[in-house]
PDB file of C-alpha atoms in Angstrom:
ATOM      1  CA  MET A  10      63.653 105.399  85.228  1.00  0.00           C
ATOM      2  CA  MET A  11      63.724 101.587  85.259  1.00  0.00           C
ATOM      3  CA  LEU A  12      67.523 101.395  85.048  1.00  0.00           C
ATOM      4  CA  THR A  13      67.929 103.939  87.832  1.00  0.00           C
ATOM      5  CA  SER A  14      65.527 101.907  89.979  1.00  0.00           C
ATOM      6  CA  GLN A  15      67.648  98.816  89.368  1.00  0.00           C
ATOM      7  CA  TYR A  16      70.731 100.712  90.458  1.00  0.00           C
ATOM      8  CA  TYR A  17      68.962 102.006  93.559  1.00  0.00           C
ATOM      9  CA  THR A  18      68.018  98.430  94.429  1.00  0.00           C
ATOM     10  CA  LYS A  19      71.587  97.204  93.924  1.00  0.00           C
ATOM     11  CA  VAL A  20      73.007  99.967  96.125  1.00  0.00           C
ATOM     12  CA  ASN A  21      70.572  99.076  98.890  1.00  0.00           C
ATOM     13  CA  GLU A  22      71.322  95.378  98.529  1.00  0.00           C
ATOM     14  CA  ILE A  23      75.060  95.815  99.002  1.00  0.00           C
ATOM     15  CA  LEU A  24      74.655  98.192 101.942  1.00  0.00           C
ATOM     16  CA  THR A  25      72.207  95.776 103.584  1.00  0.00           C
ATOM     17  CA  LEU A  26      74.616  92.886 102.997  1.00  0.00           C
ATOM     18  CA  ILE A  27      77.445  94.840 104.623  1.00  0.00           C
ATOM     19  CA  LEU A  28      75.193  95.747 107.553  1.00  0.00           C
ATOM     20  CA  GLU A  29      74.098  92.133 108.061  1.00  0.00           C
ATOM     21  CA  THR A  30      77.463  90.405 107.662  1.00  0.00           C
ATOM     22  CA  GLU A  31      80.153  92.916 108.675  1.00  0.00           C
ATOM     23  CA  GLU A  32      78.761  94.242 111.954  1.00  0.00           C
ATOM     24  CA  THR A  33      81.437  92.571 114.086  1.00  0.00           C
ATOM     25  CA  ALA A  34      84.239  93.609 111.743  1.00  0.00           C
ATOM     26  CA  ILE A  35      83.059  97.234 111.711  1.00  0.00           C
ATOM     27  CA  ARG A  36      82.764  97.240 115.483  1.00  0.00           C
ATOM     28  CA  GLU A  37      86.306  95.861 115.909  1.00  0.00           C
ATOM     29  CA  ALA A  38      87.701  98.428 113.484  1.00  0.00           C
ATOM     30  CA  ALA A  39      85.769 101.181 115.276  1.00  0.00           C
ATOM     31  CA  GLN A  40      87.284 100.092 118.572  1.00  0.00           C
ATOM     32  CA  ALA A  41      90.772 100.469 117.080  1.00  0.00           C
ATOM     33  CA  VAL A  42      89.869 103.996 115.948  1.00  0.00           C
ATOM     34  CA  ALA A  43      88.386 104.820 119.354  1.00  0.00           C
ATOM     35  CA  ASP A  44      91.547 103.574 121.069  1.00  0.00           C
ATOM     36  CA  GLN A  45      93.657 106.013 119.033  1.00  0.00           C
ATOM     37  CA  VAL A  46      91.380 108.939 119.755  1.00  0.00           C
ATOM     38  CA  THR A  47      91.300 108.041 123.458  1.00  0.00           C
ATOM     39  CA  GLU A  48      95.087 108.507 123.407  1.00  0.00           C
ATOM     40  CA  ASP A  49      94.579 111.746 121.444  1.00  0.00           C
ATOM     41  CA  LYS A  50      96.472 110.297 118.484  1.00  0.00           C
ATOM     42  CA  VAL A  51      95.557 110.907 114.856  1.00  0.00           C
ATOM     43  CA  PHE A  52      94.784 107.955 112.607  1.00  0.00           C
ATOM     44  CA  TYR A  53      95.600 107.788 108.911  1.00  0.00           C
ATOM     45  CA  VAL A  54      93.483 106.874 105.884  1.00  0.00           C
ATOM     46  CA  TYR A  55      95.061 105.828 102.580  1.00  0.00           C
ATOM     47  CA  GLY A  56      93.116 104.978  99.425  1.00  0.00           C
ATOM     48  CA  PRO A  57      95.855 104.033  96.960  1.00  0.00           C
ATOM     49  CA  GLY A  58      94.443 104.042  93.464  1.00  0.00           C
ATOM     50  CA  GLY A  59      92.028 106.023  91.304  1.00  0.00           C
ATOM     51  CA  HIS A  60      88.627 106.341  92.918  1.00  0.00           C
ATOM     52  CA  SER A  61      89.804 104.627  96.100  1.00  0.00           C
ATOM     53  CA  ASN A  62      91.354 107.998  96.960  1.00  0.00           C
ATOM     54  CA  LEU A  63      87.790 109.209  97.484  1.00  0.00           C
ATOM     55  CA  ALA A  64      87.589 106.963 100.530  1.00  0.00           C
ATOM     56  CA  ALA A  65      90.416 108.824 102.237  1.00  0.00           C
ATOM     57  CA  GLN A  66      88.671 112.104 101.477  1.00  0.00           C
ATOM     58  CA  GLU A  67      85.293 110.806 102.655  1.00  0.00           C
ATOM     59  CA  ILE A  68      86.148 110.976 106.370  1.00  0.00           C
ATOM     60  CA  PHE A  69      88.736 113.748 106.280  1.00  0.00           C
ATOM     61  CA  PHE A  70      87.801 117.356 107.143  1.00  0.00           C
ATOM     62  CA  ARG A  71      84.190 116.252 106.801  1.00  0.00           C
ATOM     63  CA  ALA A  72      81.134 117.595 108.583  1.00  0.00           C
ATOM     64  CA  GLY A  73      80.285 115.055 111.265  1.00  0.00           C
ATOM     65  CA  GLY A  74      83.725 113.462 110.988  1.00  0.00           C
ATOM     66  CA  LEU A  75      86.341 112.907 113.670  1.00  0.00           C
ATOM     67  CA  MET A  76      89.010 115.595 113.581  1.00  0.00           C
ATOM     68  CA  HIS A  77      91.671 112.983 114.358  1.00  0.00           C
ATOM     69  CA  ALA A  78      91.366 111.587 110.798  1.00  0.00           C
ATOM     70  CA  SER A  79      94.386 112.373 108.602  1.00  0.00           C
ATOM     71  CA  ALA A  80      94.056 111.607 104.895  1.00  0.00           C
ATOM     72  CA  ILE A  81      97.088 110.463 102.929  1.00  0.00           C
ATOM     73  CA  LEU A  82      96.483 112.152  99.566  1.00  0.00           C
ATOM     74  CA  ASP A  83      99.494 111.341  97.459  1.00  0.00           C
ATOM     75  CA  GLU A  84      99.511 113.081  94.088  1.00  0.00           C
ATOM     76  CA  GLY A  85     100.748 109.984  92.279  1.00  0.00           C
ATOM     77  CA  THR A  86      97.482 108.057  92.298  1.00  0.00           C
ATOM     78  CA  LEU A  87      95.065 110.996  92.267  1.00  0.00           C
ATOM     79  CA  LEU A  88      93.037 111.109  89.065  1.00  0.00           C
ATOM     80  CA  SER A  89      93.637 114.845  88.920  1.00  0.00           C
ATOM     81  CA  SER A  90      97.259 114.040  88.095  1.00  0.00           C
ATOM     82  CA  GLY A  91      96.158 111.966  85.086  1.00  0.00           C
ATOM     83  CA  ALA A  92      93.954 108.871  85.065  1.00  0.00           C
ATOM     84  CA  LEU A  93      96.281 106.595  83.103  1.00  0.00           C
ATOM     85  CA  ARG A  94      99.220 107.880  85.113  1.00  0.00           C
ATOM     86  CA  SER A  95      97.325 107.084  88.301  1.00  0.00           C
ATOM     87  CA  MET A  96      96.701 103.504  87.211  1.00  0.00           C
ATOM     88  CA  ALA A  97     100.319 102.988  86.178  1.00  0.00           C
ATOM     89  CA  ILE A  98     101.605 104.320  89.491  1.00  0.00           C
ATOM     90  CA  GLU A  99      99.252 102.251  91.652  1.00  0.00           C
ATOM     91  CA  ARG A 100     100.662  99.202  89.832  1.00  0.00           C
ATOM     92  CA  THR A 101     104.298 100.174  90.410  1.00  0.00           C
ATOM     93  CA  PRO A 102     105.949  97.938  93.033  1.00  0.00           C
ATOM     94  CA  GLY A 103     107.611  99.944  95.774  1.00  0.00           C
ATOM     95  CA  TYR A 104     105.566 103.100  95.280  1.00  0.00           C
ATOM     96  CA  GLY A 105     103.265 102.524  98.239  1.00  0.00           C
ATOM     97  CA  ARG A 106     106.298 101.995 100.445  1.00  0.00           C
ATOM     98  CA  ILE A 107     107.701 105.369  99.386  1.00  0.00           C
ATOM     99  CA  VAL A 108     104.395 107.053 100.298  1.00  0.00           C
ATOM    100  CA  MET A 109     104.410 105.407 103.713  1.00  0.00           C
ATOM    101  CA  GLU A 110     108.003 106.412 104.394  1.00  0.00           C
ATOM    102  CA  ASN A 111     107.202 109.988 103.428  1.00  0.00           C
ATOM    103  CA  GLU A 112     104.294 110.101 105.888  1.00  0.00           C
ATOM    104  CA  ARG A 113     106.619 109.006 108.711  1.00  0.00           C
ATOM    105  CA  LEU A 114     104.123 106.789 110.455  1.00  0.00           C
ATOM    106  CA  GLN A 115     105.401 105.282 113.697  1.00  0.00           C
ATOM    107  CA  THR A 116     104.992 102.022 115.596  1.00  0.00           C
ATOM    108  CA  GLY A 117     101.594 102.079 117.296  1.00  0.00           C
ATOM    109  CA  ASP A 118      99.984 104.360 114.724  1.00  0.00           C
ATOM    110  CA  LEU A 119      96.754 103.278 113.022  1.00  0.00           C
ATOM    111  CA  LEU A 120      96.435 103.150 109.237  1.00  0.00           C
ATOM    112  CA  ILE A 121      93.180 102.494 107.371  1.00  0.00           C
ATOM    113  CA  ILE A 122      93.883 101.172 103.861  1.00  0.00           C
ATOM    114  CA  VAL A 123      90.975 101.308 101.441  1.00  0.00           C
ATOM    115  CA  ASN A 124      91.041  99.798  97.980  1.00  0.00           C
ATOM    116  CA  ALA A 125      88.061  98.370  96.159  1.00  0.00           C
ATOM    117  CA  TYR A 126      90.034  95.462  94.723  1.00  0.00           C
ATOM    118  CA  GLY A 127      92.641  94.971  97.449  1.00  0.00           C
ATOM    119  CA  ILE A 128      95.384  93.711  95.158  1.00  0.00           C
ATOM    120  CA  ASN A 129      97.324  96.540  93.557  1.00  0.00           C
ATOM    121  CA  ALA A 130     100.998  97.079  94.259  1.00  0.00           C
ATOM    122  CA  ALA A 131     100.595 100.360  96.154  1.00  0.00           C
ATOM    123  CA  THR A 132      97.944  98.857  98.421  1.00  0.00           C
ATOM    124  CA  ILE A 133      99.942  95.750  99.272  1.00  0.00           C
ATOM    125  CA  ASP A 134     103.182  97.695  99.715  1.00  0.00           C
ATOM    126  CA  ALA A 135     101.448  99.952 102.256  1.00  0.00           C
ATOM    127  CA  ALA A 136     100.111  96.949 104.176  1.00  0.00           C
ATOM    128  CA  LEU A 137     103.473  95.165 104.157  1.00  0.00           C
ATOM    129  CA  TYR A 138     105.286  98.306 105.298  1.00  0.00           C
ATOM    130  CA  ALA A 139     102.824  98.747 108.154  1.00  0.00           C
ATOM    131  CA  ARG A 140     103.389  95.157 109.267  1.00  0.00           C
ATOM    132  CA  GLU A 141     107.140  95.645 109.316  1.00  0.00           C
ATOM    133  CA  LYS A 142     106.901  98.859 111.350  1.00  0.00           C
ATOM    134  CA  GLY A 143     104.342  97.706 113.902  1.00  0.00           C
ATOM    135  CA  ILE A 144     101.645 100.019 112.564  1.00  0.00           C
ATOM    136  CA  LYS A 145      98.121  98.759 113.262  1.00  0.00           C
ATOM    137  CA  THR A 146      96.013  98.380 110.128  1.00  0.00           C
ATOM    138  CA  ILE A 147      92.387  98.289 109.088  1.00  0.00           C
ATOM    139  CA  GLY A 148      91.685  97.120 105.541  1.00  0.00           C
ATOM    140  CA  VAL A 149      88.549  97.803 103.511  1.00  0.00           C
ATOM    141  CA  SER A 150      88.288  95.821 100.285  1.00  0.00           C
ATOM    142  CA  SER A 151      86.239  93.194  98.474  1.00  0.00           C
ATOM    143  CA  ILE A 152      87.342  89.637  99.262  1.00  0.00           C
ATOM    144  CA  ASP A 153      85.411  88.343  96.250  1.00  0.00           C
ATOM    145  CA  HIS A 154      87.313  90.759  94.032  1.00  0.00           C
ATOM    146  CA  GLU A 155      90.632  89.762  95.568  1.00  0.00           C
ATOM    147  CA  LYS A 156      89.974  86.062  95.128  1.00  0.00           C
ATOM    148  CA  GLY A 157      88.449  86.583  91.687  1.00  0.00           C
ATOM    149  CA  THR A 158      91.481  88.369  90.244  1.00  0.00           C
ATOM    150  CA  PRO A 159      94.046  86.025  88.627  1.00  0.00           C
ATOM    151  CA  ALA A 160      97.517  85.841  90.159  1.00  0.00           C
ATOM    152  CA  THR A 161      98.901  86.951  86.793  1.00  0.00           C
ATOM    153  CA  HIS A 162      96.846  90.152  86.579  1.00  0.00           C
ATOM    154  CA  PRO A 163      99.102  93.159  85.826  1.00  0.00           C
ATOM    155  CA  ALA A 164      97.667  95.175  88.720  1.00  0.00           C
ATOM    156  CA  ARG A 165      98.792  92.640  91.302  1.00  0.00           C
ATOM    157  CA  HIS A 166     101.692  93.142  93.682  1.00  0.00           C
ATOM    158  CA  PRO A 167     104.631  90.797  92.928  1.00  0.00           C
ATOM    159  CA  SER A 168     103.844  88.906  96.144  1.00  0.00           C
ATOM    160  CA  GLU A 169     100.347  88.109  94.787  1.00  0.00           C
ATOM    161  CA  ARG A 170      98.979  88.828  98.280  1.00  0.00           C
ATOM    162  CA  ASN A 171      95.528  90.187  99.100  1.00  0.00           C
ATOM    163  CA  LEU A 172      94.837  93.087 101.441  1.00  0.00           C
ATOM    164  CA  HIS A 173      92.577  91.144 103.805  1.00  0.00           C
ATOM    165  CA  GLU A 174      95.411  88.707 104.523  1.00  0.00           C
ATOM    166  CA  LEU A 175      97.807  91.424 105.684  1.00  0.00           C
ATOM    167  CA  VAL A 176      95.817  93.718 107.983  1.00  0.00           C
ATOM    168  CA  ASP A 177      94.897  93.488 111.666  1.00  0.00           C
ATOM    169  CA  TYR A 178      91.229  94.236 111.015  1.00  0.00           C
ATOM    170  CA  HIS A 179      89.308  93.883 107.766  1.00  0.00           C
ATOM    171  CA  VAL A 180      85.863  94.898 106.542  1.00  0.00           C
ATOM    172  CA  ASP A 181      84.617  93.242 103.358  1.00  0.00           C
ATOM    173  CA  SER A 182      83.005  95.771 101.015  1.00  0.00           C
ATOM    174  CA  LYS A 183      81.233  93.002  99.050  1.00  0.00           C
ATOM    175  CA  VAL A 184      81.923  94.711  95.712  1.00  0.00           C
ATOM    176  CA  GLN A 185      81.427  92.381  92.759  1.00  0.00           C
ATOM    177  CA  VAL A 186      84.225  91.642  90.338  1.00  0.00           C
ATOM    178  CA  GLY A 187      84.257  94.496  87.845  1.00  0.00           C
ATOM    179  CA  ASP A 188      82.526  96.929  90.252  1.00  0.00           C
ATOM    180  CA  ALA A 189      79.714  97.920  87.852  1.00  0.00           C
ATOM    181  CA  VAL A 190      76.375  96.184  88.450  1.00  0.00           C
ATOM    182  CA  ILE A 191      73.831  97.181  85.773  1.00  0.00           C
ATOM    183  CA  GLY A 192      73.656  95.298  82.521  1.00  0.00           C
ATOM    184  CA  ILE A 193      71.930  97.010  79.594  1.00  0.00           C
ATOM    185  CA  ALA A 194      70.695  95.180  76.519  1.00  0.00           C
ATOM    186  CA  GLY A 195      72.930  95.931  73.545  1.00  0.00           C
ATOM    187  CA  GLN A 196      75.890  96.996  75.712  1.00  0.00           C
ATOM    188  CA  ASP A 197      78.960  94.802  76.127  1.00  0.00           C
ATOM    189  CA  GLN A 198      79.902  96.239  79.529  1.00  0.00           C
ATOM    190  CA  LYS A 199      77.924  96.868  82.697  1.00  0.00           C
ATOM    191  CA  VAL A 200      77.472 100.377  84.087  1.00  0.00           C
ATOM    192  CA  GLY A 201      76.859 101.771  87.576  1.00  0.00           C
ATOM    193  CA  ALA A 202      79.893 101.356  89.855  1.00  0.00           C
ATOM    194  CA  MET A 203      79.303 100.309  93.449  1.00  0.00           C
ATOM    195  CA  SER A 204      82.599 100.644  95.325  1.00  0.00           C
ATOM    196  CA  THR A 205      82.314 104.314  96.319  1.00  0.00           C
ATOM    197  CA  PHE A 206      78.949 103.709  98.006  1.00  0.00           C
ATOM    198  CA  ALA A 207      80.282 100.649  99.826  1.00  0.00           C
ATOM    199  CA  ASN A 208      83.511 102.293 100.968  1.00  0.00           C
ATOM    200  CA  ALA A 209      81.790 105.472 102.140  1.00  0.00           C
ATOM    201  CA  PHE A 210      79.191 103.509 104.091  1.00  0.00           C
ATOM    202  CA  ILE A 211      81.799 101.355 105.812  1.00  0.00           C
ATOM    203  CA  LEU A 212      84.074 104.255 106.720  1.00  0.00           C
ATOM    204  CA  ASN A 213      81.261 106.424 108.069  1.00  0.00           C
ATOM    205  CA  ALA A 214      79.919 103.434 110.009  1.00  0.00           C
ATOM    206  CA  MET A 215      83.364 103.036 111.594  1.00  0.00           C
ATOM    207  CA  MET A 216      83.465 106.696 112.583  1.00  0.00           C
ATOM    208  CA  ILE A 217      79.927 106.612 113.996  1.00  0.00           C
ATOM    209  CA  GLU A 218      80.599 103.464 116.028  1.00  0.00           C
ATOM    210  CA  ALA A 219      83.947 104.808 117.234  1.00  0.00           C
ATOM    211  CA  THR A 220      82.223 107.988 118.422  1.00  0.00           C
ATOM    212  CA  GLY A 221      79.610 105.881 120.209  1.00  0.00           C
ATOM    213  CA  ILE A 222      82.366 103.909 121.968  1.00  0.00           C
ATOM    214  CA  LEU A 223      84.073 107.136 123.028  1.00  0.00           C
ATOM    215  CA  SER A 224      80.796 108.582 124.266  1.00  0.00           C
ATOM    216  CA  SER A 225      80.200 105.489 126.405  1.00  0.00           C
ATOM    217  CA  LYS A 226      83.512 106.296 128.148  1.00  0.00           C
ATOM    218  CA  GLY A 227      82.513 109.896 128.731  1.00  0.00           C
ATOM    219  CA  ILE A 228      84.862 111.157 126.013  1.00  0.00           C
ATOM    220  CA  GLN A 229      83.636 113.905 123.681  1.00  0.00           C
ATOM    221  CA  PRO A 230      86.011 113.876 120.684  1.00  0.00           C
ATOM    222  CA  PRO A 231      86.387 116.950 118.474  1.00  0.00           C
ATOM    223  CA  ILE A 232      84.101 116.587 115.466  1.00  0.00           C
ATOM    224  CA  TRP A 233      84.019 118.820 112.403  1.00  0.00           C
ATOM    225  CA  LYS A 234      80.996 121.035 111.932  1.00  0.00           C
ATOM    226  CA  SER A 235      80.086 122.191 108.452  1.00  0.00           C
ATOM    227  CA  GLY A 236      81.655 125.543 107.704  1.00  0.00           C
ATOM    228  CA  ASN A 237      78.506 126.302 105.717  1.00  0.00           C
ATOM    229  CA  ALA A 238      76.324 125.937 108.813  1.00  0.00           C
ATOM    230  CA  GLU A 239      75.789 128.791 111.252  1.00  0.00           C
ATOM    231  CA  GLY A 240      78.582 128.815 113.822  1.00  0.00           C
ATOM    232  CA  GLY A 241      80.593 126.241 111.911  1.00  0.00           C
ATOM    233  CA  ASP A 242      83.730 128.314 111.481  1.00  0.00           C
ATOM    234  CA  GLU A 243      83.715 129.319 115.126  1.00  0.00           C
ATOM    235  CA  TRP A 244      83.263 125.747 116.315  1.00  0.00           C
ATOM    236  CA  ASN A 245      86.062 124.375 114.148  1.00  0.00           C
ATOM    237  CA  ALA A 246      88.430 127.209 115.053  1.00  0.00           C
ATOM    238  CA  GLN A 247      88.585 125.877 118.616  1.00  0.00           C
ATOM    239  CA  PHE A 248      90.499 122.829 117.421  1.00  0.00           C
ATOM    240  CA  ILE A 249      92.354 123.692 114.221  1.00  0.00           C
ATOM    241  CA  GLU A 250      95.627 124.820 115.791  1.00  0.00           C
ATOM    242  CA  ARG A 251      95.685 121.628 117.826  1.00  0.00           C
ATOM    243  CA  PHE A 252      95.793 119.448 114.705  1.00  0.00           C
ATOM    244  CA  LYS A 253      97.716 121.591 112.216  1.00  0.00           C
ATOM    245  CA  LYS A 254     101.123 120.200 113.148  1.00  0.00           C
ATOM    246  CA  GLU A 255      99.987 116.585 112.982  1.00  0.00           C
ATOM    247  CA  ILE A 256      97.691 116.511 109.961  1.00  0.00           C
ATOM    248  CA  HIS A 257      99.604 117.160 106.758  1.00  0.00           C
ATOM    249  CA  HIS A 258      96.700 118.247 104.563  1.00  0.00           C
ATOM    250  CA  LEU A 259      94.868 120.385 107.103  1.00  0.00           C
TER     251      LEU A 259
END
């Protein structure tokens, strides 16, 4: 299990690095989330591109998650619609803008944009659209990956901008260029991707800290309970009708 042990070590290293260096950024992002929930407003999570979609699903309709979270799950970049198709669409300029327009976000809304690499066209279009419309934004991406990707890379938005430059708050996921972290003798490419761990940790940290902020104000936000736990269905049923009209995928 030597290789698995190496991977375990790498996962812990990146999570520790995030914990040690991104505490302030996570806290600021959590405050933005808490502010929305204080006003009883939903906040949106968009992970444009392949496995980045998992980030939007990570805190949506999730046991222990804030019910105010609304995932933007556009079929275009979901791997279930075709992996190569997903990659082509996330690289298509203008596509992210179409998704945003379809969601009908308004000035003052909060949008969390999560993308491991922070450069693709759909990601940057979403961030630019939010800026134009006065939508507050939190970005989660790897600054090293953004800076390490050539301006000429085919995935890049025509503006050649990086996500961290365009959002109001940003948390650096610390993902290395290429994502995978384990080299194996005799293999040309590394294995063991890291971005899903990093993104999930950051997003759950935001939700935990936001809940702590709300609690300090005497606010008890609605939080999902596992439907597989005793009393889960009954607990959740108290709130579902309240959010059905606002959360598209509920």
